[in-house]
Short mmCIF file of C-alpha atoms in Angstrom, two decimals:
data_model
loop_
_atom_site.label_atom_id
_atom_site.label_comp_id
_atom_site.label_asym_id
_atom_site.label_seq_id
_atom_site.Cartn_x
_atom_site.Cartn_y
_atom_site.Cartn_z
CA LYS A 1077 0.00 0.00 0.00
CA ALA A 1078 1.20 3.48 -0.78
CA GLY A 1079 1.71 5.72 2.20
CA VAL A 1080 0.32 9.15 2.92
CA THR A 1081 1.34 11.63 0.26
CA GLN A 1082 1.53 15.38 0.61
CA THR A 1083 1.98 18.03 -2.01
CA PRO A 1084 3.81 20.21 -2.47
CA ARG A 1085 6.80 19.20 -0.39
CA TYR A 1086 8.24 22.70 -0.20
CA LEU A 1087 6.64 26.07 -0.54
CA ILE A 1088 7.77 29.67 -0.24
CA LYS A 1089 5.18 32.39 0.20
CA THR A 1090 5.17 36.01 1.28
CA ARG A 1091 3.23 37.58 4.12
CA GLY A 1092 -0.40 38.21 3.33
CA GLN A 1093 -0.68 35.50 0.70
CA GLN A 1094 -2.71 32.38 1.11
CA VAL A 1095 -1.66 28.77 0.61
CA THR A 1096 -3.33 25.42 0.03
CA LEU A 1097 -1.70 22.15 1.00
CA SER A 1098 -2.91 18.76 -0.14
CA CYS A 1099 -2.92 15.36 1.52
CA SER A 1100 -3.84 11.97 0.08
CA PRO A 1101 -4.40 9.34 2.76
CA ILE A 1102 -3.50 5.69 2.66
CA SER A 1103 -6.00 3.82 0.53
CA GLY A 1104 -9.00 2.86 2.63
CA HIS A 1105 -8.29 5.38 5.36
CA ARG A 1106 -11.13 7.78 5.99
CA SER A 1107 -9.72 9.98 8.74
CA VAL A 1108 -7.21 12.72 7.97
CA SER A 1109 -5.55 14.88 10.60
CA TRP A 1110 -3.27 17.87 10.20
CA TYR A 1111 -0.46 18.97 12.48
CA GLN A 1112 1.86 21.95 12.53
CA GLN A 1113 5.46 21.52 13.65
CA THR A 1114 7.59 24.51 14.60
CA PRO A 1115 10.79 24.75 16.64
CA GLY A 1116 9.07 26.92 19.23
CA GLN A 1117 5.70 25.21 19.67
CA GLY A 1118 6.55 21.67 18.65
CA LEU A 1119 3.92 19.43 17.13
CA GLN A 1120 0.42 20.83 17.44
CA PHE A 1121 -2.89 19.40 16.28
CA LEU A 1122 -4.75 21.53 13.76
CA PHE A 1123 -7.88 19.56 12.87
CA GLU A 1124 -9.23 16.18 11.88
CA TYR A 1125 -11.67 15.24 9.14
CA PHE A 1126 -13.72 12.13 8.71
CA SER A 1127 -16.25 11.55 5.95
CA GLU A 1128 -15.92 15.15 4.81
CA THR A 1129 -16.77 16.49 8.28
CA GLN A 1130 -14.46 18.23 10.70
CA ARG A 1131 -14.62 16.27 13.95
CA ASN A 1132 -11.87 17.81 16.03
CA LYS A 1133 -10.19 21.17 15.99
CA GLY A 1134 -7.10 22.49 17.72
CA ASN A 1135 -6.43 25.98 19.03
CA PHE A 1136 -5.58 27.78 15.85
CA PRO A 1137 -7.05 30.98 14.44
CA GLY A 1138 -9.72 30.94 11.77
CA ARG A 1139 -7.09 31.66 9.12
CA PHE A 1140 -6.43 27.93 9.22
CA SER A 1141 -9.12 25.90 7.54
CA GLY A 1142 -9.49 22.59 5.85
CA ARG A 1143 -11.77 20.33 3.99
CA GLN A 1144 -12.07 16.72 2.95
CA PHE A 1145 -13.37 15.35 -0.30
CA SER A 1146 -15.48 12.28 -0.93
CA ASN A 1147 -12.36 10.29 -1.85
CA SER A 1148 -10.90 11.16 1.60
CA ARG A 1149 -8.26 13.46 0.17
CA SER A 1150 -7.88 16.57 2.26
CA GLU A 1151 -6.71 20.10 1.76
CA MET A 1152 -5.59 22.63 4.28
CA ASN A 1153 -5.72 26.35 3.63
CA VAL A 1154 -3.99 29.18 5.43
CA SER A 1155 -5.10 32.68 4.53
CA THR A 1156 -3.29 35.95 5.18
CA LEU A 1157 0.00 34.26 5.92
CA GLU A 1158 2.15 35.47 8.77
CA LEU A 1159 5.86 34.90 9.36
CA GLY A 1160 4.97 32.63 12.27
CA ASP A 1161 3.13 30.27 9.95
CA SER A 1162 6.49 29.02 8.67
CA ALA A 1163 6.47 25.41 9.69
CA LEU A 1164 6.40 21.79 8.66
CA TYR A 1165 2.78 20.78 8.07
CA LEU A 1166 2.17 17.10 8.58
CA CYS A 1167 -0.83 15.14 7.50
CA ALA A 1168 -1.78 11.80 9.05
CA SER A 1169 -4.38 9.25 8.11
CA SER A 1170 -6.06 6.42 9.92
CA SER A 1171 -8.83 4.00 9.12
CA ASN A 1172 -10.62 5.26 12.18
CA ARG A 1173 -12.63 2.40 13.44
CA GLY A 1174 -12.23 4.03 16.83
CA GLN A 1175 -8.74 3.43 18.07
CA GLU A 1176 -6.58 3.29 15.01
CA THR A 1177 -3.01 4.44 14.65
CA GLN A 1178 -2.28 7.57 12.64
CA TYR A 1179 0.29 7.23 9.88
CA PHE A 1180 2.06 10.35 8.77
CA GLY A 1181 3.09 11.74 5.41
CA PRO A 1182 6.43 13.39 4.65
CA GLY A 1183 5.08 16.86 5.31
CA THR A 1184 5.01 20.17 3.49
CA ARG A 1185 7.66 22.63 4.54
CA LEU A 1186 6.25 26.17 4.29
CA LEU A 1187 8.45 29.22 4.48
CA VAL A 1188 6.77 32.61 4.78
CA LEU A 1189 8.95 35.59 3.90
CA ALA B 1373 -5.73 18.55 30.77
CA GLN B 1374 -3.61 16.20 28.75
CA LYS B 1375 0.13 16.65 28.63
CA VAL B 1376 3.20 14.70 27.59
CA THR B 1377 6.62 15.49 29.02
CA GLN B 1378 9.91 14.38 27.54
CA ALA B 1379 12.45 15.89 29.87
CA GLN B 1380 15.47 14.79 27.87
CA THR B 1381 16.07 17.28 25.09
CA GLU B 1382 19.08 15.57 23.58
CA ILE B 1383 21.00 12.38 24.29
CA SER B 1384 24.34 11.45 22.78
CA VAL B 1385 25.62 7.88 22.89
CA VAL B 1386 28.25 5.82 21.18
CA GLU B 1387 27.19 2.97 18.96
CA LYS B 1388 26.29 -0.26 20.82
CA GLU B 1389 25.35 1.57 24.00
CA ASP B 1390 21.87 1.08 25.42
CA VAL B 1391 19.74 4.19 25.76
CA THR B 1392 16.39 4.92 27.43
CA LEU B 1393 14.10 7.74 26.39
CA ASP B 1394 11.73 8.91 29.10
CA CYS B 1395 8.09 9.87 28.68
CA VAL B 1396 5.69 11.03 31.39
CA TYR B 1397 2.06 11.78 30.61
CA GLU B 1398 -0.95 13.41 32.24
CA THR B 1399 -4.56 12.65 31.45
CA ARG B 1400 -7.91 12.56 33.23
CA ASP B 1401 -9.24 9.94 30.87
CA THR B 1402 -9.20 6.32 31.96
CA THR B 1403 -9.12 5.17 28.36
CA TYR B 1404 -6.23 6.43 26.30
CA TYR B 1405 -3.46 5.41 23.95
CA LEU B 1406 0.24 6.10 24.11
CA PHE B 1407 2.52 6.20 21.11
CA TRP B 1408 6.14 6.54 20.13
CA TYR B 1409 7.09 8.03 16.78
CA LYS B 1410 10.52 8.48 15.22
CA GLN B 1411 11.35 11.52 13.09
CA PRO B 1412 14.49 11.14 10.98
CA PRO B 1413 16.03 14.18 9.28
CA SER B 1414 13.69 13.71 6.31
CA GLY B 1415 10.86 14.92 8.53
CA GLU B 1416 8.34 12.12 8.25
CA LEU B 1417 7.01 10.76 11.54
CA VAL B 1418 7.44 7.00 11.62
CA PHE B 1419 5.13 5.03 13.87
CA LEU B 1420 6.90 2.71 16.32
CA ILE B 1421 4.38 1.50 18.86
CA ARG B 1422 0.92 2.03 20.32
CA ARG B 1423 -0.19 1.00 23.80
CA ASN B 1424 -3.67 1.27 25.29
CA SER B 1425 -4.27 2.23 28.89
CA PHE B 1426 -5.50 -1.23 29.84
CA ASP B 1427 -2.44 -3.07 28.66
CA GLU B 1428 0.58 -2.58 30.88
CA GLN B 1429 2.47 -5.49 29.44
CA ASN B 1430 5.93 -4.48 28.34
CA GLU B 1431 6.82 -5.04 24.73
CA ILE B 1432 9.99 -5.93 22.91
CA SER B 1433 10.55 -5.62 19.19
CA GLY B 1434 14.04 -6.45 18.12
CA ARG B 1435 16.36 -3.90 19.71
CA TYR B 1436 13.42 -1.79 20.88
CA SER B 1437 11.54 -2.24 24.13
CA TRP B 1438 8.89 -0.25 25.92
CA ASN B 1439 8.05 -0.05 29.60
CA PHE B 1440 4.55 1.20 30.45
CA GLN B 1441 3.81 1.95 34.11
CA LYS B 1442 0.46 3.50 34.96
CA SER B 1443 1.49 3.94 38.60
CA THR B 1444 4.09 6.51 37.55
CA SER B 1445 2.34 7.63 34.33
CA SER B 1446 5.39 6.72 32.33
CA PHE B 1447 5.96 5.07 28.98
CA ASN B 1448 9.69 4.73 28.49
CA PHE B 1449 11.46 3.53 25.37
CA THR B 1450 14.77 1.65 25.40
CA ILE B 1451 17.02 1.01 22.43
CA THR B 1452 19.48 -1.80 23.02
CA ALA B 1453 22.83 -1.80 21.24
CA SER B 1454 22.15 1.50 19.52
CA GLN B 1455 23.17 2.06 15.92
CA VAL B 1456 23.95 5.17 13.90
CA VAL B 1457 20.68 4.69 12.01
CA ASP B 1458 18.82 5.22 15.29
CA SER B 1459 19.82 8.87 15.22
CA ALA B 1460 16.58 10.84 15.02
CA VAL B 1461 14.12 12.78 17.12
CA TYR B 1462 11.76 10.56 19.06
CA PHE B 1463 8.31 11.72 20.10
CA CYS B 1464 6.00 10.30 22.71
CA ALA B 1465 2.30 11.05 22.17
CA LEU B 1466 -1.06 10.58 23.87
CA SER B 1467 -4.59 10.29 22.52
CA GLU B 1468 -7.74 10.13 24.61
CA ALA B 1469 -11.17 8.57 24.29
CA ARG B 1470 -12.90 11.92 24.76
CA THR B 1471 -11.40 13.24 21.49
CA GLY B 1472 -12.10 10.03 19.63
CA PHE B 1473 -8.43 9.11 19.79
CA GLN B 1474 -7.75 11.20 16.72
CA LYS B 1475 -6.08 14.14 18.42
CA LEU B 1476 -2.50 13.33 19.28
CA VAL B 1477 -0.80 15.37 21.99
CA PHE B 1478 2.95 15.21 21.54
CA GLY B 1479 5.85 15.70 23.85
CA THR B 1480 8.63 18.05 22.83
CA GLY B 1481 10.76 15.20 21.55
CA THR B 1482 14.16 13.79 22.42
CA ARG B 1483 16.95 14.09 19.90
CA LEU B 1484 19.12 10.98 19.91
CA LEU B 1485 22.60 11.20 18.42
CA VAL B 1486 24.41 7.91 17.97
CA SER B 1487 28.02 8.27 16.96
CA PRO B 1488 30.18 5.51 15.49
#
């Protein structure tokens, strides 16, 4: 089985722009979660989607949003980028039958200038 | 509130030494899962192990072993006969029943450097 894939792998944006990151889960997995990793804050949970519905949300401002499509692929959007949004964004998928392990993709490294 | 503490920021060992990475957690839930993930320089988090709160049996997988003790809220990870390829950042994480187990709370990670 192919693993979780994320595109693009690297991205450079300027302040004020918006960005969309994409995540394709492992085949058969219906839950997709997003995490932000920064040197200062570590790994933080952004949100989780299952069957196109957001089920959990972390403590991030409304500039961070996401969605999930019927094929379980997910996108994450950050509007009005700030310098502090520079981070590694990791996507994870699980089959979510209740207590399933999350498997992570390689991440998208975003640099905001 | 849930919290995971990895007090060791960085550990340096020489190849073939044994090393233990500590993890202490806090949760009010009685049903939860604990995880260890490895993050090599490439950035991807690699799943190593999952333990549920009702299973305190220790586990060994090759050179890796895990010691789960609810009495001390600890879930420590030992690498026996370390190798250079073990060099990475290791994260301990917690998920709880009340969030559907889908929200992982991570510790700050322990960077392990294994030199030849």
